Short mmCIF file of C-alpha atoms and ligand atoms in Angstrom, two decimals:
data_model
loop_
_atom_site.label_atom_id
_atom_site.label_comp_id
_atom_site.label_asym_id
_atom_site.label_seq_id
_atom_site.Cartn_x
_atom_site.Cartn_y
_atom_site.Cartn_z
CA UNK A 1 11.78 28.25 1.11
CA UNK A 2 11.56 25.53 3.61
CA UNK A 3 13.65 23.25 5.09
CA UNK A 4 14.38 19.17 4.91
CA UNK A 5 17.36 19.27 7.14
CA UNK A 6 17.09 16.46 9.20
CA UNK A 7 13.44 15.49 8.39
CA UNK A 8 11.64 12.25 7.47
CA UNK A 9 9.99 12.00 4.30
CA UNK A 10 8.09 9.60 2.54
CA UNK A 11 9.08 8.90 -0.85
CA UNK A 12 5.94 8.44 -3.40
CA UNK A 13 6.90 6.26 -5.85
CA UNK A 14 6.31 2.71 -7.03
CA UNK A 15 9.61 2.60 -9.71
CA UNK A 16 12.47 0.92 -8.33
CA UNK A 17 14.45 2.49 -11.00
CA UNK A 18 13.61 6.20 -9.05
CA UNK A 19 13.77 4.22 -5.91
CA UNK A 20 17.38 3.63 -6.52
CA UNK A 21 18.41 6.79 -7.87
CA UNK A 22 17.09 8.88 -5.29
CA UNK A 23 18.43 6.79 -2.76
CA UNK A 24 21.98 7.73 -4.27
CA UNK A 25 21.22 11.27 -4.75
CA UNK A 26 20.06 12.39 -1.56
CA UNK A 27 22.50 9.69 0.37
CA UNK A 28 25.02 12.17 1.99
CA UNK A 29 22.23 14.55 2.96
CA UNK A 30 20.40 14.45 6.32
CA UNK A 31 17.60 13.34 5.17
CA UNK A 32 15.39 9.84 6.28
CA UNK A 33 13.39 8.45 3.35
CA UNK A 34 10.55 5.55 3.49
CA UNK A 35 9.01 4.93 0.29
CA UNK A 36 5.37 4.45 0.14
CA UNK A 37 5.81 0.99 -1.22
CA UNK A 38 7.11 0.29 2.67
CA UNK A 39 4.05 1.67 4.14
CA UNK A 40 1.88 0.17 1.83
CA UNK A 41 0.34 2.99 0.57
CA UNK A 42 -1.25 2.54 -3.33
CA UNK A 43 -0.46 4.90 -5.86
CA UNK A 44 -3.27 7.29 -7.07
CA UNK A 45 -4.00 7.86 -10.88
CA UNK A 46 -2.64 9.88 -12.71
CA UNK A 47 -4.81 12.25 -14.17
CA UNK A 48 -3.50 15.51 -14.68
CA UNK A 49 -1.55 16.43 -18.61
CA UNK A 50 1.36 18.01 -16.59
CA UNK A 51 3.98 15.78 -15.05
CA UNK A 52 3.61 18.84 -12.20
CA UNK A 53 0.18 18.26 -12.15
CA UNK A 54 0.94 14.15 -11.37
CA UNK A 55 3.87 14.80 -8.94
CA UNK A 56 1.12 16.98 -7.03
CA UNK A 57 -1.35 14.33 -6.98
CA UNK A 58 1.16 11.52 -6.28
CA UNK A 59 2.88 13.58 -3.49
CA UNK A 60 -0.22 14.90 -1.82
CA UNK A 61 -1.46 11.07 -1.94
CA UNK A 62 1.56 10.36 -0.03
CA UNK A 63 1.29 12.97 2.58
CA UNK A 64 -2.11 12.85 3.39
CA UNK A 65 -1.69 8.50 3.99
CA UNK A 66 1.34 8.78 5.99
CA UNK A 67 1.07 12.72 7.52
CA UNK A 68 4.85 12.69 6.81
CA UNK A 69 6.49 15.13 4.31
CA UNK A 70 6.02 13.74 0.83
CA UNK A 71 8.07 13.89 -2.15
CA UNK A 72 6.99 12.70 -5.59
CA UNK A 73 8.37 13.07 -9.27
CA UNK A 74 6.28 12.85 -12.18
CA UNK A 75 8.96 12.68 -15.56
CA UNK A 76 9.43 11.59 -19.41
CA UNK A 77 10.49 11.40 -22.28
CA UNK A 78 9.42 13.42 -24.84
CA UNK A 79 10.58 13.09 -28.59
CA UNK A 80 10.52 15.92 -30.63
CA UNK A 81 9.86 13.76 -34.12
CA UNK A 82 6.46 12.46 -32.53
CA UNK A 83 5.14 16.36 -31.55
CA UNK A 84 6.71 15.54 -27.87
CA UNK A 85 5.10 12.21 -27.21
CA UNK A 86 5.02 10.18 -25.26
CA UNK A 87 5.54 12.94 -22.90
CA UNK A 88 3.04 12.43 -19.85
CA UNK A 89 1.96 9.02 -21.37
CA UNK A 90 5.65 7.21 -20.97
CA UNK A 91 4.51 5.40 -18.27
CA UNK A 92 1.34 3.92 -19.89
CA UNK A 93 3.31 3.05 -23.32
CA UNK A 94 5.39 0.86 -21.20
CA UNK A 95 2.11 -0.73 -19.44
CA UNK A 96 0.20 -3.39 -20.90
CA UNK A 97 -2.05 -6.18 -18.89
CA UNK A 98 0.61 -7.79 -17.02
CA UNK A 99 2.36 -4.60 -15.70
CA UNK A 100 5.17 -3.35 -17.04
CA UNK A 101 6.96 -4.01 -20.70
CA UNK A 102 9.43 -1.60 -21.34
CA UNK A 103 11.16 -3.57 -24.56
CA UNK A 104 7.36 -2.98 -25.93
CA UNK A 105 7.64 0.72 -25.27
CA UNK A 106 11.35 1.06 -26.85
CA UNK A 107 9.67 -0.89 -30.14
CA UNK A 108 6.49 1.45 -30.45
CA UNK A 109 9.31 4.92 -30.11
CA UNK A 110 11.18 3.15 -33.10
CA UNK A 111 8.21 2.46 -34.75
CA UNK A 112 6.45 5.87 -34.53
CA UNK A 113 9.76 7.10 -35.33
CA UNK A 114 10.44 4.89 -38.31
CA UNK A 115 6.55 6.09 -39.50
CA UNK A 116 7.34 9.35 -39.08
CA UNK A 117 8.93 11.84 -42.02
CA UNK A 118 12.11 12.81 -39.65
CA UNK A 119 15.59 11.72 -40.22
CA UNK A 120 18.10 10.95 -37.51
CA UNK A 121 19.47 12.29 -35.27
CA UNK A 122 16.19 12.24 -33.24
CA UNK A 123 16.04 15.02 -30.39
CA UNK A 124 14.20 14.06 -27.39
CA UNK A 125 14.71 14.80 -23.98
CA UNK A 126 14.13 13.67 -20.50
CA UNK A 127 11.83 15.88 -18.22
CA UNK A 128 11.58 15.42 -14.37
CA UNK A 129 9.55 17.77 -11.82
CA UNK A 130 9.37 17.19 -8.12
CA UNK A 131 6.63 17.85 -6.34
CA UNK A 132 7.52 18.01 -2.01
CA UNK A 133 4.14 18.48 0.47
CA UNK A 134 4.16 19.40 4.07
CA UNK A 135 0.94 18.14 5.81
CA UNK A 136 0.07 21.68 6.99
CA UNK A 137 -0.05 22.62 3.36
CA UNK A 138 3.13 23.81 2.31
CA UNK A 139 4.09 22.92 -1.50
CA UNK A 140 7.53 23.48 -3.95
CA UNK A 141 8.07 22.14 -6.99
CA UNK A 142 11.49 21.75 -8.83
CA UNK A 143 12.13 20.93 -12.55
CA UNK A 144 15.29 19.25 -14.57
CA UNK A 145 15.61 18.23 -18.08
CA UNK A 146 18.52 16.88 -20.29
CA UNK A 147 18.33 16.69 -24.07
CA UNK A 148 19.68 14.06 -26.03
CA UNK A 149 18.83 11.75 -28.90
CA UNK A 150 17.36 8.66 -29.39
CA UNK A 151 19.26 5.38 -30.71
CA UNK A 152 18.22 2.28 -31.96
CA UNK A 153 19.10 -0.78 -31.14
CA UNK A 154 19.14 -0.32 -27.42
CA UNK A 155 22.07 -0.49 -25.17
CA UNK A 156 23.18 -1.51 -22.02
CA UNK A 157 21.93 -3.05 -19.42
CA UNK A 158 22.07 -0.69 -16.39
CA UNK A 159 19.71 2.40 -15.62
CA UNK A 160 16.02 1.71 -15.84
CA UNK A 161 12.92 2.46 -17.87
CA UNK A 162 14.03 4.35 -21.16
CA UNK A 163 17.61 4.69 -21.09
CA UNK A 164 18.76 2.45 -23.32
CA UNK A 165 17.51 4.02 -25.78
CA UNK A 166 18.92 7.59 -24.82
CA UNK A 167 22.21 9.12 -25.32
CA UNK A 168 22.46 12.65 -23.62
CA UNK A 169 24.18 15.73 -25.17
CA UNK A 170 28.03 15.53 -24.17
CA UNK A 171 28.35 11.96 -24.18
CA UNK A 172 27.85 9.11 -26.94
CA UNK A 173 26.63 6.12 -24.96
CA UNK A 174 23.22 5.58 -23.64
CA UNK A 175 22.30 6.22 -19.89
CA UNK A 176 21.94 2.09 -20.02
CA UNK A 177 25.63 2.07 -20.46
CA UNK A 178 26.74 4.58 -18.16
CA UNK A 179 27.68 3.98 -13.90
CA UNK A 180 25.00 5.16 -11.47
CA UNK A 181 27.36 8.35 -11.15
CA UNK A 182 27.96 9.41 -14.74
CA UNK A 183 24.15 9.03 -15.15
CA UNK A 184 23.57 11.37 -12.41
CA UNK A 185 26.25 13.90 -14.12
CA UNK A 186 23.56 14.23 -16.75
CA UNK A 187 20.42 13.38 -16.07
CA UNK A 188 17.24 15.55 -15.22
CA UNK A 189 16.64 13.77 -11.93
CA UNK A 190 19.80 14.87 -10.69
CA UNK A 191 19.32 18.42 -12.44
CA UNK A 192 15.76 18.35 -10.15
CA UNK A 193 17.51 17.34 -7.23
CA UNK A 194 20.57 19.56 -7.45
CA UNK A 195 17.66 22.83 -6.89
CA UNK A 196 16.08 20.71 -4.17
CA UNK A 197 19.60 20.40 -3.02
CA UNK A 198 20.68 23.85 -2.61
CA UNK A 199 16.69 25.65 -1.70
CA UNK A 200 15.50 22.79 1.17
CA UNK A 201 19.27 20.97 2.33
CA UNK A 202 21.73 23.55 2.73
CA UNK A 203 22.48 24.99 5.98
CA UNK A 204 21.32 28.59 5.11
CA UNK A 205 22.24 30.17 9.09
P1 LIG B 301 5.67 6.49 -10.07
O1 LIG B 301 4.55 7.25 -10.74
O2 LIG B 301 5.17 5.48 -9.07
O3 LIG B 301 6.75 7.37 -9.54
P2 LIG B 301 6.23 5.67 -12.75
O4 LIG B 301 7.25 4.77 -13.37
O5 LIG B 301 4.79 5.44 -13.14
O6 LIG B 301 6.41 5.59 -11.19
P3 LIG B 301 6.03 8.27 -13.98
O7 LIG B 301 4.54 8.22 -13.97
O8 LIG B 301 6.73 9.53 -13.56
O9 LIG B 301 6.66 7.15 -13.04
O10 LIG B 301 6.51 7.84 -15.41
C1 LIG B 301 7.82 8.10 -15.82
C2 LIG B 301 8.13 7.26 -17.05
O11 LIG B 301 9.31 7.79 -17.65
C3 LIG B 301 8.40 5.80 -16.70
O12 LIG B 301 8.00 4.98 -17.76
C4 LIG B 301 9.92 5.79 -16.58
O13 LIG B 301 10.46 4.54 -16.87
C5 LIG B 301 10.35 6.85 -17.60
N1 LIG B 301 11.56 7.49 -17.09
C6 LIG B 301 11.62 8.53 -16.22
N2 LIG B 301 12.89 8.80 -15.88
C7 LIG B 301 13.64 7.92 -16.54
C8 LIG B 301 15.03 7.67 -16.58
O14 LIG B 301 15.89 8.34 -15.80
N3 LIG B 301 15.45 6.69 -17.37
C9 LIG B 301 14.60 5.97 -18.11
N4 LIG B 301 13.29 6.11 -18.11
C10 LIG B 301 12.80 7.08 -17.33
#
């Protein structure tokens, strides 16, 4: 496995929400991060149906614009009610013509759920996958998920995207209404992280 220890990396990602949490997760590591927002690079589409499939594409974007080390996470919900949707499509539920509406993508989860035959509690869970390049070719990939269950109304206003509609296993408020930190006790980010953590930022000597 290689190492990040001390490098500079280029962070592939438009969402401020990620922007913000991996700016806290990988803060005590020696690590320097631009984001491609910085550089002005523009994010690719996403066409692959795996969200490793999109972290490759977004990362490998990154990498070959900048020739830095690239890291990009493809993640989302997925809701076991609705056969795992919206899955790789939670980013386009929340996008209509002027960007991004995430109270319209909260309203069509209840909705679908409400059409649906299932009764709450309603599993879901969050997925994340990381996807890190190395311009000479180099690739790993790292997974995290937490499971949960979805709520309605929403709560909370912290967090970003999804989460205030999500309350994790082990706790019973919504990621909206946790800190920064509790979030990051749960969430699959930080699970993703953590093995990016100990394979590429430990001192292995
Ligand atoms: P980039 O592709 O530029 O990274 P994006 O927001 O389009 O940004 P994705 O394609 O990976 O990212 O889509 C992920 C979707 O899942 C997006 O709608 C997020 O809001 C949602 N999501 C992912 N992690 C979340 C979290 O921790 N809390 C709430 N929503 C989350």
């Amino acid at each position: 496995m290689r190492s990040l220890l001390g490098s500079r990396i280029i962070l592939a990602t438009g969402n401020d929400g990620k922007i913000r949490e991996y700016r806290q997760l990988l803060t005590h590591h020696d690590i320097a991060m631009k984001t491609t927002g910085e550089l002005g690079i523009s994010d690719p589409p996403e066409t692959e149906t795996s969200f490793a499939g999109n972290a490759r594409i977004k990362a490998v974007n990154a990498m070959r614009a900048s020739n830095m080390i690239a890291l990009a996470e493809d993640s989302g919900l997925e809701v076991e009610a609705l056969q795992d949707a919206p899955g790789v499509a939670t980013a386009s539920w929340a996008t209509d013509s002027s960007g991004r509406n995430y109270q319209k993508a909260l309203n069509r989860v209840w909705q679908e759920l409400a059409d649906s035959d299932s009764n709450a509690p309603y599993r879901a869970r969050f997925r994340a996958v990381i996807c890190v390049t190395w311009p000479d070719g180099g690739e790993e990939l790292f997974a995290g998920r937490v499971n949960g269950i979805i709520v309605w109304p929403p709560r909370g206003a912290g967090g970003f995207g999804y989460d205030p509609i999500f309350v994790p296993d082990g706790s019973d408020r919504t990621f909206a209404e946790m800190t920064a930190d509790e979030k990051s006790s749960y969430s699959h980010r930080a699970k993703a992280v953590n093995h990016l953590v100990a394979q590429c930022l430990q001192d292995h000597e």
